[in-house]
Amino acid sequence: MILTLSLGLLVLVQGAWSTIPPAQVSQTLPLLLEPSCNDSRVLSMAGFALEKINEDRKEGYIFRLNRVADVREHHQAGSGSVYYLTLDVLDTTCHVLSKKNSKDCETGQLFETVYGQCKAIFYVNLPRRILDLPAYNCTVRPVSRREIATLCPDCPALLPNNSSDPRIFEAVSESLEKINKEIAVGKKFHLFKVTKVLFQWVVGPSYSVEFLVTEAPCTKSLPEKCLQPPADAQPVGICKGSLTRDHVKKYVSGTCEFFASQPTSALESHSPEHQVPQQLASTAAPPLEGPKGSVQYLPDPSVGKIEDGQEKKPPLTFPAHVSLTTEPLGEELHLASHFLPEKKPIVLPFPEGSRSNECPGPAEHPSPLILPP
Ligand SMILES: *[C@@H]1O[C@H](CO)[C@@H](O)[C@H](O)[C@H]1NC(C)=O
Ligand SMILES: *[C@@H]1O[C@H](CO)[C@@H](O)[C@H](O)[C@H]1NC(C)=O
Ligand SMILES: *[C@@H]1O[C@H](CO)[C@@H](O)[C@H](O)[C@H]1NC(C)=O
Ligand SMILES: *[C@@H]1O[C@H](CO)[C@@H](O)[C@H](O)[C@H]1NC(C)=O
């Protein structure tokens, strides 16, 4: 038993040393391993981290991993590993509130894709079965409309989600009206937020919209009276609609997908009301601190600019930063998990600067239009 254990240790130590370039080994600073971005263990950690990022988000569409852009591992004897991950992500066609697994969600067409980069600090302790995401930050942008127009002039164009724009507002109202007439029984759906707008010239202007809806009941008496949803009403589903005109008439469509009631998590099992939305439940339970992070949406730089082929474009940046400490030697990591190891892991400042040698890894969708530099 002791023999196999120490043999295992030996292999671990050797494995660790072989991935450190000798020049970077320092006497004082903790050692950071540089595993390959195509390493299967790194890929599964990246998958877990992104799953937790998606779970934490309240806005936008579920992210999928496109590639691991960079990775460092801080292996800590007896108390697991802290991974510093830089992940290139793409959004999918599933809204985060649908709580679907990213594996069940497809990336959309190139012209509707939002892409970018997430930085995450991820703690793993397999013997204690802890996977914890203490911090993340992401920056995303829509794919460049100008570049799409060059490749595919007739493709739909992603527009900013502006429900004050009268043409977008009209498309949303018309499709919501159709949805309320056709599928709402004993209740009415109300616009919560516009989440996606695509414009295309078909036989005339055509707007495709996606929006979150809340619901409020209507009385059964005649004339039917419908209540307004309360100010804190939470979205119950996501609807897709479109409004297309030609020179004689307009064509309206609308369908919705409703969110499944949230699976009972440890957090919610204390609450008898299973109707409590996830958002409220998590803010109402202070002891379990979730991950800390946010997603920053940057605009498409090619929108509103005068077309000028001569102009040299500066490379797009994805300034996501995440750090839990500025101490060069690190500090103790505070974990949300109940099953704390005896020895607290150490978190270091997020390693910036040069990439690991075997990074970035291969991309699932290698188009340069959707890969951060
Ligand atoms: C529209 O809003 C959603 C989140 O509600 C976001 O994911 C998306 O990037 C936004 N799109 C644009 C073009 O602003
Ligand atoms: C949204 O549309 C309205 C009306 O067209 C316009 O006044 C406003 O500036 C737009 N807002 C943004 C953020 O583009
Ligand atoms: C995430 O980014 C925001 C804004 O850039 C920053 O204020 C915040 O400190 C970052 N979060 C962490 C955990 O580093
Ligand atoms: C990544 O790993 C897979 C299998 O482990 C291998 O088939 C593939 O060639 C690797 N790709 C690169 C770019 O190293």
Coordinates of C-alpha atoms and ligand atoms in Angstrom, one line a residue:
M1 CA 0.0 0.0 0.0
I2 CA 2.7 2.5 1.1
L3 CA 4.8 1.4 -1.9
T4 CA 2.0 2.1 -4.4
L5 CA 1.2 5.4 -2.7
S6 CA 4.8 6.7 -2.9
L7 CA 5.1 5.4 -6.5
G8 CA 2.0 7.4 -7.3
L9 CA 3.5 10.4 -5.7
L10 CA 6.7 10.0 -7.6
V11 CA 4.9 9.9 -10.9
L12 CA 2.9 13.0 -9.9
V13 CA 6.0 14.9 -9.0
Q14 CA 7.8 13.9 -12.1
G15 CA 4.8 14.7 -14.2
A16 CA 4.6 18.1 -12.5
W17 CA 8.3 18.9 -13.0
S18 CA 8.4 17.9 -16.6
T19 CA 5.8 20.6 -17.5
I20 CA 7.7 23.5 -15.8
P21 CA 10.2 25.4 -18.0
P22 CA 13.2 25.6 -15.7
A23 CA 13.7 29.3 -16.3
Q24 CA 10.4 30.1 -14.6
V25 CA 11.1 28.1 -11.4
S26 CA 11.6 30.6 -8.7
Q27 CA 12.7 30.1 -5.1
T28 CA 10.1 32.3 -3.5
L29 CA 7.0 32.3 -5.7
P30 CA 4.7 29.3 -5.7
L31 CA 5.1 27.0 -8.6
L32 CA 2.5 27.2 -11.4
L33 CA 2.2 24.2 -13.7
E34 CA 1.6 24.8 -17.4
P35 CA -0.4 21.9 -18.6
S36 CA -1.4 21.7 -22.3
C37 CA -4.6 23.5 -23.3
N38 CA -5.6 20.2 -25.1
D39 CA -5.0 18.1 -22.0
S40 CA -8.1 16.0 -21.3
R41 CA -8.1 16.9 -17.6
V42 CA -7.8 20.6 -18.4
L43 CA -10.6 20.3 -20.9
S44 CA -12.9 18.7 -18.3
M45 CA -12.0 21.4 -15.7
A46 CA -12.8 24.0 -18.3
G47 CA -16.1 22.3 -19.0
F48 CA -17.0 22.3 -15.3
A49 CA -16.0 25.9 -14.8
L50 CA -18.1 27.1 -17.8
E51 CA -21.0 25.1 -16.5
K52 CA -20.8 27.0 -13.2
I53 CA -20.4 30.3 -15.0
N54 CA -23.6 29.6 -17.0
E55 CA -25.4 28.6 -13.8
D56 CA -24.5 31.9 -12.2
R57 CA -25.6 34.1 -15.1
K58 CA -29.0 35.8 -15.2
E59 CA -28.7 37.3 -18.6
G60 CA -27.9 36.3 -22.2
Y61 CA -27.4 33.0 -23.9
I62 CA -25.6 29.9 -22.5
F63 CA -21.9 29.9 -23.4
R64 CA -20.1 26.9 -25.0
L65 CA -16.4 26.3 -24.8
N66 CA -14.7 27.0 -28.2
R67 CA -11.2 26.5 -26.9
V68 CA -9.0 26.8 -23.9
A69 CA -6.9 29.8 -24.5
D70 CA -4.6 29.5 -21.5
V71 CA -4.2 27.6 -18.3
R72 CA -2.1 27.5 -15.1
E73 CA -2.5 25.0 -12.4
H74 CA -1.4 25.6 -8.8
H75 CA -1.2 22.1 -7.3
Q76 CA -1.3 22.3 -3.5
A77 CA -0.2 19.2 -1.5
G78 CA -3.2 17.8 0.3
S79 CA -5.6 20.6 -0.6
G80 CA -6.4 20.2 -4.3
S81 CA -5.5 22.5 -7.2
V82 CA -6.4 26.0 -8.2
Y83 CA -6.8 26.5 -11.9
Y84 CA -6.4 29.8 -13.6
L85 CA -8.4 29.4 -16.9
T86 CA -8.7 31.7 -19.9
L87 CA -11.6 30.3 -22.0
D88 CA -12.7 31.4 -25.5
V89 CA -16.5 31.0 -25.6
L90 CA -19.4 31.2 -28.1
D91 CA -23.0 31.8 -27.2
T92 CA -25.7 29.2 -28.1
T93 CA -29.3 29.5 -28.9
C94 CA -30.4 28.5 -25.4
H95 CA -31.1 31.4 -22.9
V96 CA -29.3 31.0 -19.5
L97 CA -32.7 31.0 -17.7
S98 CA -33.6 27.8 -19.5
K99 CA -31.0 26.2 -17.3
K100 CA -30.2 23.7 -20.0
N101 CA -26.8 21.9 -20.1
S102 CA -24.5 23.6 -22.6
K103 CA -24.0 20.2 -24.3
D104 CA -27.7 20.3 -25.3
C105 CA -27.4 23.7 -26.8
E106 CA -26.3 24.5 -30.3
T107 CA -24.2 27.4 -31.4
G108 CA -26.2 29.6 -33.8
Q109 CA -25.3 30.7 -37.3
L110 CA -22.2 32.8 -37.6
F111 CA -24.1 36.0 -38.2
E112 CA -26.0 35.7 -34.8
T113 CA -23.1 34.6 -32.7
V114 CA -21.8 36.5 -29.7
Y115 CA -18.2 35.5 -28.8
G116 CA -15.5 36.4 -26.3
Q117 CA -13.4 35.3 -23.4
C118 CA -13.9 34.3 -19.8
K119 CA -11.3 34.2 -17.1
A120 CA -12.0 32.0 -14.2
I121 CA -10.4 30.9 -11.0
F122 CA -11.5 27.3 -10.4
Y123 CA -10.8 25.2 -7.3
V124 CA -10.7 21.4 -7.6
N125 CA -10.3 18.9 -4.8
L126 CA -11.3 15.5 -6.2
P127 CA -10.9 13.3 -3.1
R128 CA -13.3 15.7 -1.3
R129 CA -15.4 16.1 -4.4
I130 CA -15.2 19.8 -4.4
L131 CA -15.5 21.8 -7.6
D132 CA -15.8 25.5 -6.8
L133 CA -15.8 28.6 -8.9
P134 CA -14.8 31.5 -6.6
A135 CA -14.4 34.1 -9.4
Y136 CA -14.9 34.7 -13.0
N137 CA -15.3 37.6 -15.5
C138 CA -16.2 37.5 -19.2
T139 CA -16.2 40.0 -22.0
V140 CA -18.2 39.2 -25.2
R141 CA -19.0 41.0 -28.5
P142 CA -21.3 40.3 -31.4
V143 CA -19.5 39.0 -34.5
S144 CA -18.5 42.0 -36.7
R145 CA -21.5 42.9 -38.9
R146 CA -19.1 44.5 -41.5
E147 CA -17.2 41.2 -41.9
I148 CA -20.4 39.2 -42.1
A149 CA -21.7 41.6 -44.8
T150 CA -18.6 41.1 -46.8
L151 CA -18.8 37.3 -46.6
C152 CA -22.6 37.1 -47.0
P153 CA -24.4 40.3 -48.1
D154 CA -27.8 38.7 -47.8
C155 CA -27.4 37.2 -44.3
P156 CA -29.5 38.6 -41.4
A157 CA -27.7 41.2 -39.3
L158 CA -27.6 41.2 -35.5
L159 CA -28.9 44.5 -34.2
P160 CA -28.5 46.0 -30.6
N161 CA -31.4 44.9 -28.3
N162 CA -33.2 48.3 -28.3
S163 CA -36.9 47.9 -27.5
S164 CA -37.2 51.7 -27.8
D165 CA -36.5 51.5 -31.5
P166 CA -40.0 51.7 -33.0
R167 CA -39.4 49.0 -35.6
I168 CA -38.2 46.6 -33.0
F169 CA -40.9 47.5 -30.6
E170 CA -43.5 46.9 -33.4
A171 CA -42.1 43.5 -34.2
V172 CA -42.2 42.5 -30.5
S173 CA -45.7 43.9 -29.9
E174 CA -47.2 42.2 -33.0
S175 CA -45.8 38.8 -32.2
L176 CA -46.7 39.1 -28.5
E177 CA -50.3 39.9 -29.6
K178 CA -50.4 36.9 -31.8
I179 CA -48.9 34.7 -29.0
N180 CA -51.5 36.0 -26.5
K181 CA -54.4 35.3 -28.9
E182 CA -53.2 31.8 -29.8
I183 CA -51.6 30.2 -26.8
A184 CA -52.3 32.2 -23.6
V185 CA -55.3 30.7 -21.8
G186 CA -56.6 32.5 -18.7
K187 CA -53.5 34.7 -18.6
K188 CA -51.5 37.1 -20.7
F189 CA -47.8 37.3 -21.4
H190 CA -46.0 40.6 -21.1
L191 CA -42.6 41.7 -22.5
F192 CA -39.8 41.4 -19.9
K193 CA -36.8 42.1 -22.0
V194 CA -35.7 41.9 -25.7
T195 CA -32.7 39.5 -25.9
K196 CA -32.0 39.2 -29.6
V197 CA -32.8 41.2 -32.8
L198 CA -32.0 40.1 -36.3
F199 CA -32.7 42.3 -39.4
Q200 CA -32.9 41.0 -42.9
W201 CA -34.3 42.3 -46.2
V202 CA -36.6 39.5 -47.5
V203 CA -39.4 40.8 -49.8
G204 CA -39.3 43.8 -47.6
P205 CA -37.9 44.6 -44.2
S206 CA -38.0 41.6 -41.8
Y207 CA -37.3 41.7 -38.1
S208 CA -36.8 38.5 -36.0
V209 CA -36.9 39.1 -32.3
E210 CA -36.4 37.0 -29.2
F211 CA -37.7 38.3 -25.8
L212 CA -38.3 37.1 -22.3
V213 CA -41.9 37.2 -21.0
T214 CA -43.6 37.4 -17.6
E215 CA -47.2 36.3 -17.1
A216 CA -50.3 37.7 -15.3
P217 CA -53.7 36.1 -14.8
C218 CA -56.9 37.2 -16.5
T219 CA -60.4 36.9 -14.9
K220 CA -62.8 34.5 -16.5
S221 CA -65.7 37.0 -16.5
L222 CA -66.8 38.9 -19.6
P223 CA -65.4 41.3 -20.5
E224 CA -62.2 39.6 -19.6
K225 CA -60.0 41.7 -17.4
C226 CA -56.2 41.0 -17.2
L227 CA -53.9 42.0 -14.4
Q228 CA -50.6 43.6 -14.8
P229 CA -47.7 41.5 -13.7
P230 CA -46.2 42.6 -10.4
A231 CA -43.1 44.8 -10.7
D232 CA -40.8 42.0 -9.5
A233 CA -42.3 39.4 -11.8
Q234 CA -39.7 36.9 -13.1
P235 CA -39.6 35.7 -16.7
V236 CA -41.5 32.4 -17.3
G237 CA -40.3 31.8 -20.8
I238 CA -38.6 33.0 -24.0
C239 CA -40.5 33.8 -27.2
K240 CA -39.4 34.1 -30.8
G241 CA -41.3 36.3 -33.2
S242 CA -41.0 38.0 -36.5
L243 CA -42.5 40.8 -38.5
T244 CA -42.0 40.9 -42.3
R245 CA -43.5 43.4 -44.7
D246 CA -44.0 43.4 -48.4
H247 CA -45.7 46.2 -50.3
V248 CA -49.2 44.8 -49.6
K249 CA -49.3 43.3 -46.1
K250 CA -47.4 42.2 -43.1
Y251 CA -46.6 38.7 -41.9
V252 CA -46.3 38.0 -38.1
S253 CA -45.1 34.9 -36.3
G254 CA -44.6 34.0 -32.7
T255 CA -43.8 30.9 -30.6
C256 CA -42.6 30.5 -27.0
E257 CA -40.6 28.1 -25.0
F258 CA -41.4 28.0 -21.3
F259 CA -38.8 27.4 -18.6
A260 CA -39.1 24.2 -16.7
S261 CA -39.7 24.8 -13.0
Q262 CA -36.3 24.9 -11.3
P263 CA -35.0 21.5 -10.1
T264 CA -35.0 21.4 -6.3
S265 CA -31.5 22.3 -5.3
A266 CA -30.0 22.0 -1.8
L267 CA -30.6 25.8 -1.6
E268 CA -34.3 25.7 -2.3
S269 CA -35.2 22.5 -0.4
H270 CA -35.5 24.7 2.8
S271 CA -38.2 26.7 1.2
P272 CA -41.7 25.1 1.0
E273 CA -42.7 27.3 -1.9
H274 CA -41.3 25.6 -5.0
Q275 CA -42.4 28.6 -7.0
V276 CA -39.7 30.8 -5.6
P277 CA -37.6 31.8 -8.6
Q278 CA -33.9 30.9 -8.5
Q279 CA -32.8 34.5 -8.4
L280 CA -34.8 35.3 -5.3
A281 CA -33.9 32.1 -3.6
S282 CA -30.2 32.6 -4.0
T283 CA -30.3 36.2 -2.7
A284 CA -32.4 35.2 0.2
A285 CA -29.9 32.6 1.4
P286 CA -26.7 34.5 2.5
P287 CA -24.7 31.5 4.0
L288 CA -24.1 29.9 0.6
E289 CA -22.0 32.5 -1.3
G290 CA -22.1 31.8 -5.0
P291 CA -19.3 32.6 -7.5
K292 CA -18.4 36.2 -8.0
G293 CA -18.4 37.4 -11.6
S294 CA -20.1 39.1 -14.4
V295 CA -20.3 39.2 -18.2
Q296 CA -19.5 42.5 -20.0
Y297 CA -21.2 43.0 -23.4
L298 CA -19.2 45.2 -25.7
P299 CA -20.8 46.6 -28.9
D300 CA -19.9 45.6 -32.4
P301 CA -17.2 48.2 -33.4
S302 CA -18.2 48.1 -37.1
V303 CA -21.7 49.5 -36.4
G304 CA -22.1 53.2 -36.9
K305 CA -18.7 53.5 -38.5
I306 CA -18.3 55.0 -41.9
E307 CA -17.2 52.2 -44.3
D308 CA -13.5 52.8 -45.1
G309 CA -11.5 50.0 -46.6
Q310 CA -8.2 51.9 -46.2
E311 CA -8.6 52.4 -42.5
K312 CA -6.5 50.0 -40.5
K313 CA -8.6 48.2 -37.8
P314 CA -7.0 48.0 -34.4
P315 CA -7.3 44.4 -33.1
L316 CA -10.3 43.8 -30.9
T317 CA -9.7 43.4 -27.3
F318 CA -11.5 41.3 -24.7
P319 CA -10.4 42.9 -21.4
A320 CA -11.8 40.4 -18.9
H321 CA -9.8 40.6 -15.7
V322 CA -10.3 38.5 -12.6
S323 CA -8.3 38.5 -9.4
L324 CA -9.0 37.7 -5.8
T325 CA -5.7 39.0 -4.5
T326 CA -2.9 41.4 -5.3
E327 CA -0.5 39.6 -2.9
P328 CA 2.3 38.1 -5.0
L329 CA 2.5 35.2 -2.6
G330 CA -1.2 34.7 -2.5
E331 CA -3.7 34.5 0.3
E332 CA -6.2 31.9 1.6
L333 CA -9.0 31.1 -0.7
H334 CA -12.5 31.4 0.8
L335 CA -14.7 28.6 -0.4
A336 CA -18.4 28.5 -0.7
S337 CA -18.4 24.7 -0.1
H338 CA -19.4 23.1 3.2
F339 CA -16.8 20.4 2.9
L340 CA -13.7 22.5 3.5
P341 CA -10.3 20.8 3.5
E342 CA -8.3 21.1 6.7
K343 CA -5.6 23.1 4.9
K344 CA -7.0 26.1 3.1
P345 CA -5.9 26.4 -0.5
I346 CA -3.9 29.5 -1.5
V347 CA -5.1 31.7 -4.4
L348 CA -2.5 33.8 -6.3
P349 CA -3.0 36.9 -8.5
F350 CA -4.3 35.8 -11.9
P351 CA -1.2 35.0 -14.0
E352 CA -1.1 37.6 -16.8
G353 CA 1.3 37.9 -19.6
S354 CA 2.8 35.2 -21.8
R355 CA 0.8 32.1 -22.7
S356 CA 1.5 28.6 -21.6
N357 CA 3.6 26.7 -24.2
E358 CA 0.9 24.4 -25.5
C359 CA -1.8 27.0 -25.7
P360 CA -4.2 27.9 -27.1
G361 CA -5.8 24.5 -27.6
P362 CA -7.7 23.5 -30.8
A363 CA -10.9 25.4 -31.4
E364 CA -14.2 23.6 -32.0
H365 CA -15.2 26.5 -34.4
P366 CA -12.0 27.8 -35.8
S367 CA -13.3 30.8 -37.8
P368 CA -11.1 33.8 -37.1
L369 CA -14.3 35.9 -36.9
I370 CA -15.2 34.3 -33.6
L371 CA -11.8 33.8 -32.0
P372 CA -10.4 36.4 -29.6
P373 CA -6.8 37.3 -30.6
Ligands
LIG1 C1 -28.8 41.5 -26.3 O1 -29.0 41.1 -24.9 C2 -28.6 39.8 -24.6 C3 -28.8 39.6 -23.1 O2 -30.1 40.0 -22.8 C4 -27.1 39.6 -24.9 O3 -26.8 38.3 -24.7 C5 -26.8 40.0 -26.3 O4 -25.4 40.0 -26.5 C6 -27.3 41.4 -26.6 N1 -27.1 41.6 -28.1 C7 -26.7 42.7 -28.6 C8 -26.5 42.7 -30.0 O5 -26.6 43.7 -27.9
LIG2 C1 -32.8 53.1 -29.0 O1 -33.7 53.5 -30.0 C2 -34.2 54.9 -29.8 C3 -35.2 55.2 -30.8 O2 -34.8 54.9 -32.1 C4 -33.0 55.8 -29.8 O3 -33.4 57.1 -29.5 C5 -32.0 55.4 -28.8 O4 -30.8 56.2 -28.9 C6 -31.6 53.9 -29.0 N1 -30.7 53.5 -27.9 C7 -29.6 52.9 -28.1 C8 -28.8 52.5 -26.9 O5 -29.1 52.7 -29.2
LIG3 C1 -14.7 41.6 -12.7 O1 -14.6 42.7 -13.5 C2 -15.1 43.9 -12.8 C3 -15.1 45.0 -13.8 O2 -14.1 45.0 -14.7 C4 -14.2 44.2 -11.6 O3 -14.7 45.4 -10.9 C5 -14.3 43.0 -10.7 O4 -13.4 43.2 -9.6 C6 -13.8 41.8 -11.4 N1 -14.1 40.6 -10.5 C7 -13.1 40.0 -9.9 C8 -13.5 38.9 -9.0 O5 -11.9 40.2 -10.2
LIG4 C1 -5.8 17.3 -29.0 O1 -6.0 16.0 -28.4 C2 -6.7 15.1 -29.2 C3 -7.0 13.8 -28.4 O2 -6.4 13.8 -27.2 C4 -5.9 14.8 -30.5 O3 -6.6 13.9 -31.3 C5 -5.7 16.1 -31.2 O4 -4.9 15.9 -32.3 C6 -5.0 17.1 -30.3 N1 -5.0 18.4 -31.1 C7 -3.9 19.2 -31.0 C8 -4.0 20.4 -31.9 O5 -3.0 19.0 -30.4

